[in-house]
């Protein structure tokens, strides 16, 4: 790899170094903007005992749901899970540990991790089971709980366009958790629909600056729709 | 008669003000978008990162990269903004959303809300609900007044694990519109043909009944 | 004002409601991307005893330096000040209280204020005079200090283009502190070079979503350069 | 002979590696950009929100909206990214910058640095320096070895208020290149024609002198 050329040309190379027991942060909301081919590569590699940080856990047979089939995930931080039968079964059997985390707190914990902020206070979850065991503190008469930043061994991210330096833009609401995940991986891998020349992306319009990105790969995507809703 | 889901949405929609940024939860809250009064413009915030949610797409417009927080395909209205989840919840947590409408299992007279977890049942998660109730100053809770078995959902103290503590000040049920103040539900309006007595009977928490409780009216 | 039309047509209207004793957050870095006409309007109004939160304090006769002439600022949170003689004089005379704040901490404090985060931990300033009197806490063997979010009665912001809904984009490095200031004002006023129709700004390329913005005004700008440096 | 400012910049530039993201402070650190070795590409981060700082502009290119952290007009190289100050310091604080080069008044054998404040003198502020030293794992400090009055700036313990605690591990002065380890300066290289004795004499903090201390060489 010369200079800032972060392109890799196979998914095997893209996920090189991932090992059992690692923590993986994944972008995506539902099935929107998920790094589907990077997930498939993790499945192919068969690494186990993963801790996954992601808003959701895919569906049966797609997205992070794929990693449930061979019980590759032992722990997940998510705000909403159980859109698939296999997940529910593993949760009920205690084969997977679920750390339910409010959506905004999850997003902020990843952002904090990437931004070198070890912890922050939030009102979210105060007085609820989520606040149990966490430090409570009052600021200006209101109660807040302490939440810690999260970083991962790997971050897997789905972008729209990127240049070889790893500058990334996201398309529409496929942005969601991807930019935060990108900042918080020790190794951040981004798969995109198109790789463009440096300079083609307007500098002030880049969502994820290349400094956060270690590897870029161009792929093709199924982009499954969870709830196709149309108007008459 | 108890309000229909559509009537509940209609009643909530009367709380909208011109220029409001609004987050609508799943279920009845979603229907509120269908009853925005004439002459009033509101901007819908979807917590997956969309401010200015538009109509559902036509078949041709369907785009897997454009969904709402309910994971439905949607469109963006002209002048919409799209951003990350961190930015979305910065808006929510920072109190920039003018009105949040969401469903609940239980609400109590202290403004506590339980909406995400029934012990013993499969727990799927709170999604963005805890952030929404902690962030908004202005929340309307919509739910049926009582369960199918006739048990009140308006309690002295929530029995289910909370979504947020002391954060609800308005509740619309199929029977009544109430505000929560100083540890009590204040009965403000009743559904057409529903008696104050029935509401009193079906409210387990402390209910303050003013001398006059107007009946809601609906055009249709 | 109907619906989401946040345009105002005079600077007087733009700064309506500002009063002596208020806290004003200002975007800008040096003289780059400063809300120069909004500052001039504050000068015109003669309000006093302002607390200003801004990375710098302008220069003699321009930018926030203007507010020094009539001693309108009693306290300033900034990372670097004293580029002008009047400021130094007022600082030496204790006519202005200066709360020096590391640049990244200042940016994050504004972001936190706008994002409903009352406080966060940062390693910046630990073991220095900036950390004195602040809570110290260890996370993973490293020391951090607690810093609080900042909000202002007014935020004054300089954008490039905006639509009438208050969606704003910034130009080049004139972005700097402006997006954070915009989120953290009880009343946020943005002056821009051009107001465009809703829909002209690509939704996913908006830097400041309109929800943060109360008033938009189109102005013209001197854009003074502090250190003109050219190559041969 | 003591190194010139240009030689100091040249020596620092040898620490650059291909693909490094680098933040250069004001003064000698800025000069480092002029000595980037052939075949090596580095990306300069400017903390006002620019990653991929380019050359100074021509007269025609000068743009008041395009400056660096030193407030000089600059350009952006192709593939640059521009962002807010919060994002810029997220990068810095989060440890994403590979190398930071900055000046100092004093450095001590524990890796403490003082660079922003001389009591009694007018204090203008720390700018981004405290964030930079707290965020980077890899910092090179550049300064003269001793003050004009001959007082060492490499101390047992800093006397001035700190910019950061225990964060410096490499120092380049006009006389020597040193690393800081286990509470001591380790002398790694000396300026051409400068004796170990002179360095020992001008270093107030604990200095470990290996058997062989190579002399730096410069092409020009």
XYZ file of N, CA and C in Angstrom, chain A residues 3-226:
672
model
N 1.491 5.223 0.046
C 0.899 6.493 0.405
C -0.474 6.296 0.998
N -1.462 6.965 0.413
C -2.802 6.938 0.978
C -3.764 6.099 0.142
N -3.224 5.225 -0.695
C -4.101 4.384 -1.500
C -4.598 3.224 -0.640
N -5.847 3.297 -0.221
C -6.386 2.330 0.732
C -7.233 1.268 0.068
N -7.194 1.225 -1.258
C -8.034 0.258 -1.965
C -7.538 -1.166 -1.756
N -8.446 -2.055 -1.549
C -8.120 -3.479 -1.621
C -9.068 -4.077 -2.651
N -8.700 -5.256 -3.144
C -9.417 -5.773 -4.310
C -10.103 -7.114 -4.083
N -10.100 -7.554 -2.833
C -10.883 -8.759 -2.521
C -11.446 -8.589 -1.112
N -12.572 -9.236 -0.877
C -13.153 -9.159 0.464
C -12.289 -9.894 1.479
N -11.562 -10.892 0.992
C -10.647 -11.602 1.884
C -9.605 -10.622 2.448
N -9.048 -9.813 1.535
C -8.071 -8.814 1.950
C -8.727 -7.747 2.835
N -9.969 -7.422 2.499
C -10.674 -6.364 3.237
C -10.813 -6.712 4.713
N -11.052 -7.977 5.000
C -11.284 -8.375 6.397
C -10.095 -9.107 7.007
N -8.954 -8.975 6.354
C -7.749 -9.616 6.886
C -7.460 -9.148 8.310
N -7.170 -10.088 9.168
C -6.829 -9.740 10.546
C -7.969 -9.932 11.523
N -9.159 -10.178 11.023
C -10.257 -10.364 11.976
C -10.115 -11.736 12.621
N -10.309 -11.760 13.913
C -10.106 -12.995 14.667
C -11.249 -13.239 15.636
N -11.378 -14.458 16.034
C -12.380 -14.811 17.038
C -12.156 -13.986 18.302
N -13.254 -13.596 18.931
C -13.159 -12.845 20.180
C -13.091 -11.344 19.994
N -13.019 -10.887 18.760
C -12.895 -9.445 18.519
C -14.241 -8.721 18.629
N -14.134 -7.400 18.737
C -15.313 -6.533 18.739
C -15.447 -5.870 17.365
N -16.629 -5.988 16.795
C -16.877 -5.440 15.463
C -18.016 -4.430 15.534
N -17.747 -3.195 15.098
C -18.795 -2.182 15.006
C -19.332 -2.197 13.582
N -20.651 -2.217 13.446
C -21.228 -2.260 12.106
C -22.182 -1.098 11.896
N -22.060 -0.451 10.728
C -23.017 0.568 10.347
C -24.305 -0.070 9.874
N -25.318 0.774 9.662
C -26.601 0.289 9.155
C -27.737 0.535 10.127
N -28.933 0.654 9.550
C -30.159 0.790 10.342
C -31.155 -0.156 9.706
N -31.583 -1.175 10.444
C -32.353 -2.232 9.800
C -31.468 -2.858 8.739
N -31.976 -2.956 7.524
C -31.153 -3.490 6.425
C -30.643 -2.372 5.525
N -30.830 -1.138 5.956
C -30.469 0.025 5.135
C -29.039 0.449 5.438
N -28.206 0.474 4.409
C -26.831 0.915 4.601
C -25.989 -0.055 5.392
N -26.243 -1.339 5.237
C -25.415 -2.314 5.952
C -24.273 -2.788 5.046
N -23.130 -3.099 5.658
C -21.978 -3.584 4.884
C -22.166 -5.061 4.564
N -23.037 -5.339 3.610
C -23.507 -6.710 3.442
C -22.426 -7.688 3.004
N -21.503 -7.218 2.169
C -20.464 -8.140 1.709
C -19.375 -8.363 2.758
N -19.129 -7.345 3.577
C -18.152 -7.511 4.662
C -18.693 -8.486 5.701
N -19.987 -8.402 5.950
C -20.619 -9.356 6.875
C -20.510 -10.771 6.304
N -20.809 -10.897 5.008
C -20.728 -12.221 4.373
C -19.314 -12.785 4.465
N -18.319 -11.897 4.348
C -16.932 -12.355 4.462
C -16.626 -12.827 5.891
N -17.179 -12.148 6.868
C -16.989 -12.591 8.258
C -17.620 -13.976 8.435
N -18.761 -14.156 7.826
C -19.381 -15.491 7.891
C -18.461 -16.541 7.239
N -17.954 -16.211 6.074
C -17.113 -17.149 5.350
C -15.889 -17.560 6.171
N -15.356 -16.585 6.900
C -14.156 -16.874 7.686
C -14.436 -17.721 8.916
N -15.691 -17.720 9.362
C -16.055 -18.583 10.474
C -15.506 -18.172 11.826
N -15.030 -16.912 11.949
C -14.549 -16.476 13.270
C -15.717 -16.483 14.251
N -15.408 -16.780 15.499
C -16.457 -16.977 16.503
C -16.320 -15.965 17.635
N -17.284 -16.051 18.542
C -17.192 -15.318 19.805
C -17.036 -13.818 19.582
N -17.693 -13.318 18.561
C -17.604 -11.898 18.252
C -18.518 -11.084 19.168
N -18.049 -9.900 19.542
C -18.922 -8.898 20.132
C -19.272 -7.928 19.014
N -20.552 -7.776 18.761
C -20.990 -6.913 17.672
C -21.698 -5.692 18.248
N -21.385 -4.535 17.711
C -22.062 -3.301 18.099
C -22.765 -2.782 16.854
N -24.086 -2.801 16.889
C -24.873 -2.439 15.709
C -26.282 -2.115 16.163
N -26.937 -1.174 15.497
C -28.281 -0.829 15.948
C -29.227 -2.018 15.939
N -29.094 -2.871 14.915
C -29.961 -4.043 14.798
C -29.111 -5.261 14.428
N -29.747 -6.410 14.288
C -28.970 -7.618 13.983
C -29.458 -8.332 12.732
N -29.887 -7.541 11.730
C -30.264 -8.146 10.453
C -31.538 -8.966 10.538
N -31.744 -9.801 9.529
C -32.915 -10.695 9.500
C -32.417 -12.105 9.206
N -33.306 -13.054 9.270
C -32.914 -14.426 8.954
C -32.271 -14.481 7.572
N -31.046 -14.922 7.522
C -30.403 -15.153 6.233
C -29.841 -13.927 5.540
N -29.896 -12.743 6.184
C -29.336 -11.556 5.539
C -28.775 -10.590 6.574
N -27.745 -9.888 6.170
C -27.105 -8.944 7.074
C -26.496 -9.703 8.244
N -26.472 -9.053 9.410
C -25.854 -9.693 10.575
C -26.555 -10.989 10.952
N -27.787 -11.182 10.475
C -28.485 -12.454 10.687
C -27.660 -13.649 10.197
N -26.852 -13.409 9.178
C -25.984 -14.475 8.637
C -25.022 -15.020 9.691
N -24.582 -14.139 10.568
C -23.570 -14.541 11.550
C -24.165 -15.340 12.699
N -25.510 -15.348 12.731
C -26.164 -16.131 13.780
C -26.186 -17.612 13.407
N -26.188 -17.881 12.112
C -26.379 -19.256 11.642
C -25.330 -20.208 12.196
N -24.090 -19.709 12.268
C -23.028 -20.557 12.835
C -22.621 -20.063 14.221
N -23.534 -19.353 14.862
C -23.302 -18.866 16.240
C -21.973 -18.114 16.356
N -21.760 -17.169 15.453
C -20.491 -16.425 15.475
C -20.509 -15.250 16.448
N -21.721 -14.802 16.806
C -21.838 -13.648 17.704
C -22.161 -14.138 19.116
N -21.328 -13.742 20.069
C -21.635 -14.146 21.440
C -22.248 -12.999 22.237
N -22.057 -11.774 21.748
C -22.577 -10.617 22.486
C -22.905 -9.522 21.497
N -24.016 -8.851 21.721
C -24.362 -7.747 20.826
C -24.870 -6.546 21.620
N -24.367 -5.376 21.251
C -24.905 -4.104 21.744
C -25.817 -3.584 20.644
N -27.093 -3.398 20.937
C -28.045 -2.969 19.924
C -29.193 -2.244 20.595
N -29.960 -1.476 19.802
C -31.138 -0.816 20.389
C -32.406 -1.594 20.105
N -32.379 -2.406 19.046
C -33.584 -3.148 18.696
C -33.193 -4.405 17.941
N -33.599 -5.532 18.468
C -33.202 -6.816 17.875
C -34.427 -7.714 17.758
N -34.209 -8.880 17.271
C -35.279 -9.876 17.291
C -36.210 -9.760 16.114
N -35.722 -9.185 15.009
C -36.529 -9.201 13.794
C -36.412 -10.555 13.116
N -35.681 -11.466 13.705
C -35.562 -12.785 13.076
C -35.631 -13.892 14.119
N -36.142 -15.021 13.652
C -36.463 -16.145 14.535
C -35.215 -16.733 15.179
N -34.141 -16.814 14.399
C -32.916 -17.413 14.903
C -32.358 -16.594 16.063
N -32.446 -15.269 15.915
C -31.958 -14.408 16.985
C -32.745 -14.664 18.269
N -34.060 -14.683 18.147
C -34.908 -14.885 19.323
C -34.570 -16.197 20.021
N -34.382 -17.208 19.200
C -34.088 -18.525 19.757
C -32.763 -18.499 20.520
N -31.743 -17.860 19.928
C -30.442 -17.812 20.600
C -30.490 -16.936 21.851
N -31.335 -15.905 21.786
C -31.476 -15.035 22.953
C -32.159 -15.802 24.082
N -33.225 -16.523 23.750
C -33.957 -17.282 24.768
C -33.091 -18.396 25.353
N -32.221 -18.974 24.536
C -31.322 -20.037 25.006
C -30.064 -19.493 25.676
N -30.002 -18.168 25.820
C -28.795 -17.536 26.383
C -27.539 -17.886 25.606
N -27.665 -18.094 24.335
C -26.489 -18.353 23.508
C -25.887 -17.040 23.022
N -26.673 -15.990 23.132
C -26.162 -14.683 22.737
C -26.516 -13.695 23.850
N -25.555 -12.890 24.239
C -25.806 -11.899 25.280
C -26.198 -10.586 24.591
N -27.310 -10.036 25.017
C -27.799 -8.814 24.374
C -27.696 -7.646 25.355
N -26.941 -6.629 24.981
C -26.864 -5.421 25.804
C -27.702 -4.360 25.109
N -28.947 -4.251 25.526
C -29.830 -3.277 24.890
C -29.386 -1.874 25.261
N -29.243 -1.045 24.271
C -28.689 0.300 24.433
C -29.584 1.263 23.664
N -30.066 2.313 24.314
C -30.918 3.268 23.585
C -30.216 3.757 22.308
N -30.999 3.933 21.286
C -30.433 4.208 19.961
C -29.498 5.412 19.942
N -29.947 6.493 20.587
C -29.122 7.697 20.597
C -27.869 7.509 21.437
N -28.001 6.772 22.504
C -26.842 6.488 23.348
C -25.844 5.620 22.590
N -26.351 4.665 21.828
C -25.479 3.800 21.037
C -24.690 4.624 20.009
N -25.397 5.519 19.328
C -24.738 6.363 18.325
C -23.679 7.238 18.989
N -24.040 7.810 20.124
C -23.123 8.727 20.810
C -21.944 7.971 21.426
N -22.181 6.748 21.871
C -21.078 5.965 22.446
C -20.030 5.665 21.373
N -20.484 5.384 20.159
C -19.520 5.154 19.074
C -18.818 6.450 18.710
N -19.595 7.525 18.617
C -18.950 8.803 18.289
C -17.908 9.153 19.343
N -18.261 8.980 20.624
C -17.335 9.293 21.712
C -16.082 8.427 21.603
N -16.277 7.144 21.350
C -15.126 6.246 21.213
C -14.156 6.739 20.157
N -14.692 7.120 19.014
C -13.843 7.599 17.927
C -13.221 8.944 18.211
N -13.872 9.742 19.060
C -13.440 11.113 19.306
C -12.584 11.248 20.565
N -12.187 10.119 21.155
C -11.321 10.179 22.327
C -12.015 10.672 23.583
N -13.326 10.490 23.625
C -14.095 10.861 24.815
C -14.484 9.569 25.522
N -13.898 9.325 26.703
C -14.108 8.021 27.332
C -15.513 7.858 27.891
N -16.163 8.970 28.219
C -17.497 8.873 28.817
C -18.196 10.219 28.780
N -19.530 10.150 28.806
C -20.348 11.367 28.789
C -21.623 11.120 29.580
N -22.269 12.184 29.942
C -23.533 12.073 30.672
C -24.710 12.292 29.723
N -25.771 11.508 29.942
C -26.987 11.683 29.165
C -28.200 11.416 30.044
N -29.279 12.122 29.761
C -30.525 11.894 30.508
C -31.201 10.607 30.054
N -30.861 10.165 28.871
C -31.504 8.973 28.309
C -31.281 7.760 29.204
N -32.360 7.160 29.635
C -32.257 5.930 30.419
C -32.254 6.147 31.913
N -32.176 7.409 32.349
C -32.225 7.660 33.793
C -33.572 7.184 34.342
N -33.531 6.469 35.456
C -34.766 6.001 36.078
C -35.339 4.748 35.444
N -34.608 4.188 34.487
C -35.059 2.976 33.801
C -34.050 1.852 34.059
N -34.375 0.641 33.625
C -33.408 -0.461 33.826
C -32.052 -0.178 33.181
N -32.043 0.648 32.149
C -30.790 0.969 31.463
C -29.850 1.766 32.359
N -30.429 2.496 33.289
C -29.616 3.309 34.194
C -29.095 2.537 35.396
N -29.604 1.338 35.598
C -29.215 0.584 36.796
C -27.728 0.267 36.805
N -27.101 0.564 37.934
C -25.672 0.279 38.056
C -24.791 1.345 37.436
N -25.421 2.334 36.818
C -24.620 3.411 36.230
C -24.619 4.629 37.145
N -23.537 5.376 37.090
C -23.452 6.567 37.923
C -24.521 7.569 37.521
N -25.188 8.119 38.528
C -26.196 9.156 38.298
C -25.632 10.476 38.787
N -25.891 11.525 38.045
C -25.355 12.817 38.441
C -26.326 13.917 38.048
N -26.370 14.933 38.872
C -27.300 16.018 38.613
C -26.550 17.201 38.015
N -27.090 17.722 36.943
C -26.589 18.982 36.379
C -27.799 19.901 36.230
N -27.714 21.090 36.774
C -28.817 22.052 36.685
C -30.168 21.441 37.041
N -30.177 20.631 38.096
C -31.442 20.105 38.594
C -32.018 18.932 37.841
N -31.276 18.427 36.872
C -31.790 17.288 36.116
C -30.844 16.108 36.286
N -31.384 14.895 36.205
C -30.566 13.703 36.413
C -30.051 13.123 35.107
N -28.810 12.695 35.167
C -28.165 12.110 33.992
C -27.409 10.862 34.415
N -27.172 9.972 33.467
C -26.361 8.789 33.755
C -25.090 8.838 32.905
N -24.077 8.146 33.418
C -22.785 8.136 32.726
C -22.740 6.965 31.741
N -22.389 7.262 30.524
C -22.238 6.228 29.492
C -20.839 6.320 28.907
N -20.246 5.187 28.580
C -18.862 5.174 28.103
C -18.754 5.062 26.584
N -17.686 5.594 26.049
C -17.387 5.455 24.631
C -17.105 4.000 24.271
N -17.341 3.673 23.021
C -17.085 2.309 22.532
C -16.089 2.387 21.373
N -15.102 1.526 21.404
C -14.303 1.347 20.186
C -14.284 -0.134 19.823
N -13.983 -0.420 18.563
C -13.987 -1.800 18.111
C -12.655 -2.173 17.500
N -12.372 -3.472 17.466
C -11.172 -3.925 16.762
C -11.329 -3.665 15.269
N -12.554 -3.902 14.798
C -12.876 -3.609 13.406
C -14.142 -2.764 13.359
N -14.201 -1.873 12.391
C -15.470 -1.237 12.052
C -15.767 -1.617 10.611
N -16.993 -2.051 10.356
C -17.375 -2.378 8.982
C -18.483 -1.423 8.567
N -18.268 -0.793 7.432
C -19.031 0.386 7.042
C -19.456 0.263 5.589
N -20.666 0.744 5.309
C -21.156 0.772 3.924
C -21.273 2.219 3.470
N -20.482 2.598 2.458
C -20.571 3.939 1.902
C -21.171 3.915 0.513
N -21.314 5.097 -0.054
C -21.818 5.182 -1.425
C -20.622 5.347 -2.370
N -19.948 6.491 -2.230
C -18.765 6.759 -3.034
C -17.587 7.034 -2.112
N -16.425 6.678 -2.581
C -15.210 6.999 -1.836
C -14.099 7.252 -2.833
N -13.088 7.982 -2.401
C -11.875 8.042 -3.209
C -10.853 7.101 -2.576
N -9.732 6.938 -3.227
C -8.780 5.942 -2.751
C -8.146 6.337 -1.422
N -8.258 7.608 -1.072
C -7.744 8.054 0.226
C -8.670 7.647 1.378
N -9.836 7.133 1.025
C -10.766 6.725 2.077
C -11.762 7.797 2.476
N -11.833 8.884 1.737
C -12.895 9.859 1.969
C -14.207 9.261 1.467
N -15.236 9.321 2.297
C -16.475 8.607 1.983
C -17.674 9.547 2.046
N -18.612 9.340 1.106
C -19.941 9.946 1.246
C -20.979 8.827 1.258
N -22.060 9.090 1.977
C -23.148 8.131 2.114
C -24.342 8.622 1.313
N -25.216 7.688 0.961
C -26.360 8.042 0.136
C -27.626 8.038 0.999
N -28.356 9.146 0.960
C -29.644 9.265 1.657
C -29.551 8.728 3.096
N -30.603 8.022 3.520
C -30.627 7.548 4.911
C -29.783 6.291 5.118
N -29.047 5.879 4.099
C -28.079 4.792 4.306
C -26.860 5.306 5.072
N -26.887 6.572 5.454
C -25.806 7.129 6.269
C -25.869 6.546 7.690
N -26.957 6.811 8.367
C -27.286 6.348 9.730
C -26.064 6.160 10.651
N -25.773 4.948 11.075
C -24.686 4.709 12.029
C -23.304 4.607 11.371
N -23.271 4.618 10.055
C -21.991 4.372 9.391
C -20.881 5.371 9.742
N -21.167 6.670 9.752
C -20.050 7.594 10.040
C -19.459 7.403 11.441
N -20.311 7.083 12.412
C -19.775 6.901 13.770
C -18.953 5.628 13.867
N -19.488 4.542 13.274
C -18.733 3.289 13.276
C -17.360 3.520 12.642
N -17.349 4.284 11.546
C -16.092 4.506 10.820
C -15.019 5.145 11.700
N -15.444 5.996 12.632
C -14.447 6.688 13.466
C -13.904 5.803 14.581
N -14.614 4.744 14.895
C -14.335 4.037 16.154
C -13.737 2.652 15.978
N -13.302 2.312 14.775
C -12.647 1.031 14.582
C -11.129 1.177 14.636
N -10.463 0.256 15.302
C -8.992 0.269 15.213
C -8.608 0.035 13.766
N -9.335 -0.870 13.107
C -9.227 -1.024 11.657
C -10.615 -0.764 11.085
N -10.717 0.224 10.225
C -12.006 0.570 9.629
C -11.999 0.195 8.150
N -12.966 -0.647 7.799
C -13.085 -1.128 6.424
C -14.389 -0.591 5.843
N -14.291 0.045 4.701
C -15.478 0.634 4.088
C -15.707 -0.002 2.726
N -16.906 -0.529 2.519
C -17.235 -0.990 1.169
C -18.190 0.015 0.539
N -17.950 0.293 -0.729
C -18.709 1.341 -1.408
C -19.176 0.863 -2.778
N -20.082 1.655 -3.341
C -20.609 1.311 -4.657
C -19.689 1.798 -5.770
N -18.932 2.838 -5.469
C -18.110 3.426 -6.520
C -16.874 4.079 -5.915
N -15.735 3.835 -6.525
C -14.514 4.529 -6.107
C -14.199 5.585 -7.159
N -14.044 6.811 -6.713
C -13.798 7.927 -7.627
C -12.381 8.455 -7.416
N -11.938 9.336 -8.276
C -10.593 9.908 -8.168
C -10.535 10.944 -7.039
N -9.398 11.032 -6.359
C -9.239 12.097 -5.363
C -9.529 13.451 -6.017
N -10.315 14.257 -5.349
C -10.677 15.554 -5.910
C -12.086 15.566 -6.492
N -12.624 14.385 -6.792
C -13.987 14.366 -7.335
C -15.036 14.644 -6.254
N -14.722 14.254 -5.032
C -15.643 14.566 -3.935
C -15.313 15.972 -3.436
N -16.316 16.803 -3.340
C -16.120 18.155 -2.822
C -15.620 18.055 -1.371
N -14.457 18.669 -1.056
C -13.869 18.474 0.279
C -14.825 18.744 1.441
N -15.631 19.796 1.326
C -16.490 20.137 2.467
C -17.770 19.297 2.501
N -17.915 18.400 1.545
C -19.109 17.553 1.506
C -18.806 16.097 1.828
N -17.605 15.845 2.330
C -17.227 14.473 2.679
C -17.788 14.138 4.058
N -18.467 13.020 4.162
C -19.043 12.643 5.457
C -18.004 12.012 6.384
N -17.180 11.130 5.828
C -16.140 10.478 6.622
C -14.781 10.794 6.003
N -14.003 11.651 6.655
C -12.658 11.944 6.134
C -11.775 10.690 6.174
N -10.913 10.586 5.187
C -10.093 9.392 5.014
C -9.219 9.019 6.204
N -8.955 9.944 7.080
C -8.083 9.644 8.223
C -8.639 8.521 9.081
N -9.947 8.318 9.029
C -10.570 7.267 9.839
C -10.543 5.902 9.160
N -10.209 5.886 7.885
C -10.446 4.691 7.064
C -9.135 3.984 6.739
N -9.121 2.664 6.916
C -7.918 1.895 6.622
C -7.988 1.171 5.285
N -9.180 0.697 4.927
C -9.318 -0.074 3.693
C -10.622 0.292 2.997
N -10.542 0.342 1.687
C -11.709 0.668 0.851
C -11.856 -0.443 -0.183
N -13.082 -0.909 -0.346
C -13.314 -1.896 -1.397
C -14.603 -1.562 -2.133
N -14.570 -1.746 -3.443
C -15.760 -1.503 -4.243
C -16.517 -2.819 -4.402
N -17.823 -2.787 -4.160
C -18.602 -4.020 -4.262
C -19.937 -3.786 -4.937
N -20.718 -4.842 -5.048
C -22.090 -4.664 -5.516
C -23.021 -5.174 -4.429
N -24.212 -4.616 -4.392
C -25.055 -4.763 -3.222
C -26.464 -5.195 -3.588
N -27.012 -6.059 -2.754
C -28.402 -6.490 -2.948
C -29.358 -5.396 -2.481
N -29.023 -4.740 -1.352
C -29.891 -3.709 -0.758
C -31.327 -4.201 -0.580
N -31.476 -5.183 0.267
C -32.812 -5.719 0.504
C -33.671 -4.691 1.251
N -34.935 -4.625 0.901
C -35.864 -3.697 1.564
C -36.670 -4.451 2.611
N -36.712 -3.899 3.825
C -37.409 -4.593 4.907
C -38.919 -4.381 4.811
